[in-house]
Short mmCIF file of C-alpha atoms in Angstrom, two decimals:
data_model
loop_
_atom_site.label_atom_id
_atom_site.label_comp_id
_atom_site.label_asym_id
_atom_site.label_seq_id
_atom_site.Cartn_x
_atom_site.Cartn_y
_atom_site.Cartn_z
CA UNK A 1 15.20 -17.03 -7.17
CA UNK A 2 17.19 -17.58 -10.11
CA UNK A 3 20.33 -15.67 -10.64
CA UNK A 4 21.44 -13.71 -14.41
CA UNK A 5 24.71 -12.51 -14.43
CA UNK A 6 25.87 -9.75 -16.36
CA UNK A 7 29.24 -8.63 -17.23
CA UNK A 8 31.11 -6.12 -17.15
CA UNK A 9 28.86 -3.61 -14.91
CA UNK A 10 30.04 -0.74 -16.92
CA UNK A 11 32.65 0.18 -19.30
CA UNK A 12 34.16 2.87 -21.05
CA UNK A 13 35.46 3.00 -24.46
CA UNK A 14 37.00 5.00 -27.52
CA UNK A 15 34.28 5.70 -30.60
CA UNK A 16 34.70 3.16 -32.80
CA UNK A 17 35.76 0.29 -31.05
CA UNK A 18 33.24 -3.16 -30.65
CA UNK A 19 32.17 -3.87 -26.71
CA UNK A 20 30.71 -7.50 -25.54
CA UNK A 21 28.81 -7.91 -22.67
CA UNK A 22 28.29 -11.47 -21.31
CA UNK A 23 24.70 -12.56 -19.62
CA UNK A 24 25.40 -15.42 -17.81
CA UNK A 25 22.14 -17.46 -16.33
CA UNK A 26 23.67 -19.20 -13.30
CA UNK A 27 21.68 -22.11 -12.05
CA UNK A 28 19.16 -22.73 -14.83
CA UNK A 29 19.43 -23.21 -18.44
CA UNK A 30 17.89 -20.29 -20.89
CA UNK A 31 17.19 -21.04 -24.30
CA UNK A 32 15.91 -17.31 -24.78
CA UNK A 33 18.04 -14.47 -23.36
CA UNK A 34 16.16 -10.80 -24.26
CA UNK A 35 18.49 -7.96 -24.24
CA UNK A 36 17.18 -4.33 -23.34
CA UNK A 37 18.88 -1.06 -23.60
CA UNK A 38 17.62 2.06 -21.22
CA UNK A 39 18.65 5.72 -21.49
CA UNK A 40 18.54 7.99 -18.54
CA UNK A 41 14.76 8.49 -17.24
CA UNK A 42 13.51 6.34 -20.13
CA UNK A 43 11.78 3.01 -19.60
CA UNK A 44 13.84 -0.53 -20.85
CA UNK A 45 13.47 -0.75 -24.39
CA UNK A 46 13.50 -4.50 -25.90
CA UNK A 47 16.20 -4.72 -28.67
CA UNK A 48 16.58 -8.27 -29.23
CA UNK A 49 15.28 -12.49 -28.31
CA UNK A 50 18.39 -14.18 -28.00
CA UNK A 51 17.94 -18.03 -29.28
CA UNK A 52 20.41 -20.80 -28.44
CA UNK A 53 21.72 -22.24 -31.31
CA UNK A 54 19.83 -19.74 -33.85
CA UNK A 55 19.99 -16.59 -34.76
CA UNK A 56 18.67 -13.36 -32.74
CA UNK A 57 15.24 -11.65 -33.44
CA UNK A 58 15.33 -8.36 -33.29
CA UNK A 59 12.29 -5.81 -32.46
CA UNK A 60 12.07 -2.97 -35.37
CA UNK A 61 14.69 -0.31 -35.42
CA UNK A 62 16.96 -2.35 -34.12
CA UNK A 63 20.06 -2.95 -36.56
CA UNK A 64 21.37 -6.48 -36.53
CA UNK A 65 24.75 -5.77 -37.68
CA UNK A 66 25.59 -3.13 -35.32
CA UNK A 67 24.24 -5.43 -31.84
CA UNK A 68 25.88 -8.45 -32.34
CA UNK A 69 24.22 -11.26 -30.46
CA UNK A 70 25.57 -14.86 -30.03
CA UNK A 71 23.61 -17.39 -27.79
CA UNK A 72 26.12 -20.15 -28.23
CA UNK A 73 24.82 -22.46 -24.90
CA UNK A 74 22.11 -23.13 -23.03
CA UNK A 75 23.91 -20.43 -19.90
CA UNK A 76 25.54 -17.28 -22.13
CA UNK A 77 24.38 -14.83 -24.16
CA UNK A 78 26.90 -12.08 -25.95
CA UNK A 79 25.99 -8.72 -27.10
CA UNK A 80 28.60 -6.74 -28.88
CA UNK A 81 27.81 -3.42 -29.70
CA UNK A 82 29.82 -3.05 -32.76
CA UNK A 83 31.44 0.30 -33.99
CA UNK A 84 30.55 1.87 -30.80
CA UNK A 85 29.15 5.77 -31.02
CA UNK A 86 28.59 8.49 -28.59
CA UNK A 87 25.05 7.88 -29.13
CA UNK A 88 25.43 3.83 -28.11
CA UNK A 89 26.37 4.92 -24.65
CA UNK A 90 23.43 3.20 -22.28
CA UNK A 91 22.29 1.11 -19.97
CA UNK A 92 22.04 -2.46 -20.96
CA UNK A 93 20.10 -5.19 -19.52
CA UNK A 94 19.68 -8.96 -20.42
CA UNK A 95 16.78 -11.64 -19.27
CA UNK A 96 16.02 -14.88 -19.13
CA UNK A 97 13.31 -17.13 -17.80
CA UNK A 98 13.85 -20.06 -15.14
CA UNK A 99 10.95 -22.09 -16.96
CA UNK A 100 8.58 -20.24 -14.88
CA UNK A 101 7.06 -17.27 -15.68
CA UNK A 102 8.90 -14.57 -13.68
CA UNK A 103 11.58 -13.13 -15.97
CA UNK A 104 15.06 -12.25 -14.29
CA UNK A 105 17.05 -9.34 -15.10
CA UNK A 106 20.85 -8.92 -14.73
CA UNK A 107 22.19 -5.98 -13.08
CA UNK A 108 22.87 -4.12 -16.63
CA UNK A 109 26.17 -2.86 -18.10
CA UNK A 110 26.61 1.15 -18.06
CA UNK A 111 28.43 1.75 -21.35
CA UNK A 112 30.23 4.96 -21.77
CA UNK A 113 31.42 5.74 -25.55
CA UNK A 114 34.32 8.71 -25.94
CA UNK B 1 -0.79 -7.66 -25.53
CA UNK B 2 -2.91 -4.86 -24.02
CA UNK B 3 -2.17 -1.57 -22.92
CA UNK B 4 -1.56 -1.00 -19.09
CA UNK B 5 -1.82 2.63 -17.43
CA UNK B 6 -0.19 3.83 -14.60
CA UNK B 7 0.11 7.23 -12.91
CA UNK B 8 3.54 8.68 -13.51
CA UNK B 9 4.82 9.27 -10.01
CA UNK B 10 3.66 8.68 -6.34
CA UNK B 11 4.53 9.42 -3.14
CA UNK B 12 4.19 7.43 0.38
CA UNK B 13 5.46 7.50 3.85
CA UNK B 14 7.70 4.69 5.55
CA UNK B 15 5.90 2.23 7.32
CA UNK B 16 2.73 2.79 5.17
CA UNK B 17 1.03 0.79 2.91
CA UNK B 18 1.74 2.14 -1.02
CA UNK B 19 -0.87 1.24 -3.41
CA UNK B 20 -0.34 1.45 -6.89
CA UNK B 21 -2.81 1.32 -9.42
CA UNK B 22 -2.57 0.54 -12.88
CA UNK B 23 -5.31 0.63 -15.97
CA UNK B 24 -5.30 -2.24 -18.66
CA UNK B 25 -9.00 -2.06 -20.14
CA UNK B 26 -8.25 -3.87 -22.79
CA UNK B 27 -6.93 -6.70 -21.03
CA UNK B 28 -8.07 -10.06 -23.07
CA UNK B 29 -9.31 -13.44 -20.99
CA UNK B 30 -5.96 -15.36 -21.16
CA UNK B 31 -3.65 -12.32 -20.27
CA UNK B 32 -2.38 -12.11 -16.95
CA UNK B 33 -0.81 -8.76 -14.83
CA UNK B 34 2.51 -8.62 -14.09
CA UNK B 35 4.26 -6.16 -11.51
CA UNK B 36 8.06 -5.29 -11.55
CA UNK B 37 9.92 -2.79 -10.28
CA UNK B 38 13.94 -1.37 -10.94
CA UNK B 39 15.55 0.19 -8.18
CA UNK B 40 17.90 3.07 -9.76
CA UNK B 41 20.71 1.90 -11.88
CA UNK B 42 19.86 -2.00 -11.23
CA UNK B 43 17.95 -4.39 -13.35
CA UNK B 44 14.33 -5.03 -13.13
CA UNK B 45 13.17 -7.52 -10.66
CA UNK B 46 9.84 -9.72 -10.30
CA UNK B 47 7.31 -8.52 -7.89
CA UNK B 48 3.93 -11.05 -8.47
CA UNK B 49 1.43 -11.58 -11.24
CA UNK B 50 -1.46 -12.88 -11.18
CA UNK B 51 -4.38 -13.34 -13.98
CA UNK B 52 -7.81 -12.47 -11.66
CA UNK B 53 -7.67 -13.95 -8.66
CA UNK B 54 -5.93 -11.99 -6.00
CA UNK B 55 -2.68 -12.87 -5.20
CA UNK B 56 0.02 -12.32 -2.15
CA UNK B 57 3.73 -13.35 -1.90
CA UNK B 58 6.52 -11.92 0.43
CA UNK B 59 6.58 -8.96 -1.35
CA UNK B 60 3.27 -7.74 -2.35
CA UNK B 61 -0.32 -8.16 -2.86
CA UNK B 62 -2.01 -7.77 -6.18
CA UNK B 63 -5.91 -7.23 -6.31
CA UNK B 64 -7.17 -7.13 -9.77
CA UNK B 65 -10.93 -6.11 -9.98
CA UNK B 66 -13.90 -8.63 -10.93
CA UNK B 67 -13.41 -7.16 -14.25
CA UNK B 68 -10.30 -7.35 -14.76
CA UNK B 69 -9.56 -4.02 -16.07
CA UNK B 70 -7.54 -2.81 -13.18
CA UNK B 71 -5.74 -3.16 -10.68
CA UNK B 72 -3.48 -2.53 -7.58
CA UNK B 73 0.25 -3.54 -6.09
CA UNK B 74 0.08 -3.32 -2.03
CA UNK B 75 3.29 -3.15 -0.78
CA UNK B 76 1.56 -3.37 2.94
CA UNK B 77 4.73 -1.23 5.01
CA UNK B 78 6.92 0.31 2.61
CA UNK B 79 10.05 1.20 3.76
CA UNK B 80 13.28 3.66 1.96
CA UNK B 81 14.54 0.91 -0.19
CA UNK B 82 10.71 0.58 -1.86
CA UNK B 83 11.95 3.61 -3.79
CA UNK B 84 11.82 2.49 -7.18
CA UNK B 85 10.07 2.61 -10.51
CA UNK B 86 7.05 0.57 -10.80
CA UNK B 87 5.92 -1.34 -13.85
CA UNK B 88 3.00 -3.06 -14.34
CA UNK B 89 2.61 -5.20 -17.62
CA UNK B 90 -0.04 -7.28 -19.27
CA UNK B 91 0.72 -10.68 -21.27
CA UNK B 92 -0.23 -13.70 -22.60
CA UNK B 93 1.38 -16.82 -20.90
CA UNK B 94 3.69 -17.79 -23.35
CA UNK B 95 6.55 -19.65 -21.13
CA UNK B 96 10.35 -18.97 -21.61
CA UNK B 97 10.18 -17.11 -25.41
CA UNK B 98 7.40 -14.95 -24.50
CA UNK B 99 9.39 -10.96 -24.29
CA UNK B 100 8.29 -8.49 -21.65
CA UNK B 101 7.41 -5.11 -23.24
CA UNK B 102 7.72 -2.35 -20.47
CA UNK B 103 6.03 1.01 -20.11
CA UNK B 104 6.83 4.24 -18.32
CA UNK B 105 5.73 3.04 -15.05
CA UNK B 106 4.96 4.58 -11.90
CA UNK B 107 8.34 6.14 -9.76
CA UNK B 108 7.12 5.33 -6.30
CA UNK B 109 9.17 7.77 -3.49
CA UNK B 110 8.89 6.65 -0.36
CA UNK B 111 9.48 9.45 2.26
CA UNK B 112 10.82 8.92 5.75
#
């Protein structure tokens, strides 16, 4: 199947500082990306549609100016958790469809905020 | 999209078949069932869906009932690495902008 890669797989940082993760679709083009955040024992909760070339829809509760998202080609998707908090710390995960309708996950990014 | 249903946690033994229900009776005519699962501290990964016809693949089988208001993943010899959470979602076809709303799921445990 189709392969989203998702970078870094975790990584720790200071409160206050700004984190990106890149989602990378490998062999297929994704004009959506959907980025999901998970706490421990919680389900994935959807935080964002990532659009090439437009800007980012994001589900209620969500604030835009703290998740940045940039979907600048057709293959990579950015998040950057801006201002990062003790409370940001998660799992993150980003999608994308092959043109089919089986939706691939990346392996998430474990962030850790000190 | 409607609802879906599914018990919380489960239990089978390796080499068994695992069945795993889930509930969606409010399911609409053009929404269709879809099964993933997330081993721990991975991303999600596609299992089968299917909108009433039953449907097999190298992973599972998915029966949904004449109704359509339920229905069950078969995972027909489940071995240790079948440990996982289980999520069974109902949606509309809506090709690559449609988003994939997940529930609690069902943490399958499959005992040697």
């Amino acid at each position: 199947g189709a392969v989203v890669s998702q970078h870094p797989s975790w990584v720790i940082c200071k409160s206050g500082t700004s984190v990106k993760i890149e989602c990378r679709s490998l062999d297929f083009q994704a004009t959506t990306m959907f980025w999901y955040r998970q706490f421990p024992k919680q389900s994935l909760m959807l935080m964002a549609t990532s659009n090439e070339g437009s800007k980012a829809t994001y589900e209620q509760g969500v604030e835009k100016d703290k998740f940045l998202i940039n979907h600048a080609s057709l293959t990579l998707s950015t998040l950057t958790v801006t201002s990062a908090h003790p409370e940001d710390s998660s799992f993150y995960i980003c999608s994308a469809r092959d043109g089919s309708e089986k939706l691939f996950f990346g392996s998430g990014t474990q962030l850790s905020v000190l | 999209d409607a609802k879906t249903t599914q018990p919380p946690s489960m239990d089978c033994a390796e080499g068994r078949a695992a069945n795993l229900p889930c509930n969606h009776s409010t399911i609409s005519g053009n929404e269709y069932v879809y099964w993933y699962r997330q081993i721990h501290s991975q991303g999600p990964q596609y299992i089968i869906h299917g909108l009433k016809n039953n449907e097999t693949n190298e992973m599972a089988s998915l029966i949904i009932t004449e109704d359509r208001k339920s229905s069950t993943l078969i995972l027909p010899h489940a071995t240790l690495r079948d440990t996982a959470v289980y999520y069974c979602i109902v949606r509309k076809r809506s090709g690559n902008t449609g988003k994939l709303i997940f529930g609690q799921g069902t943490t399958l445990q499959v005992k040697p």
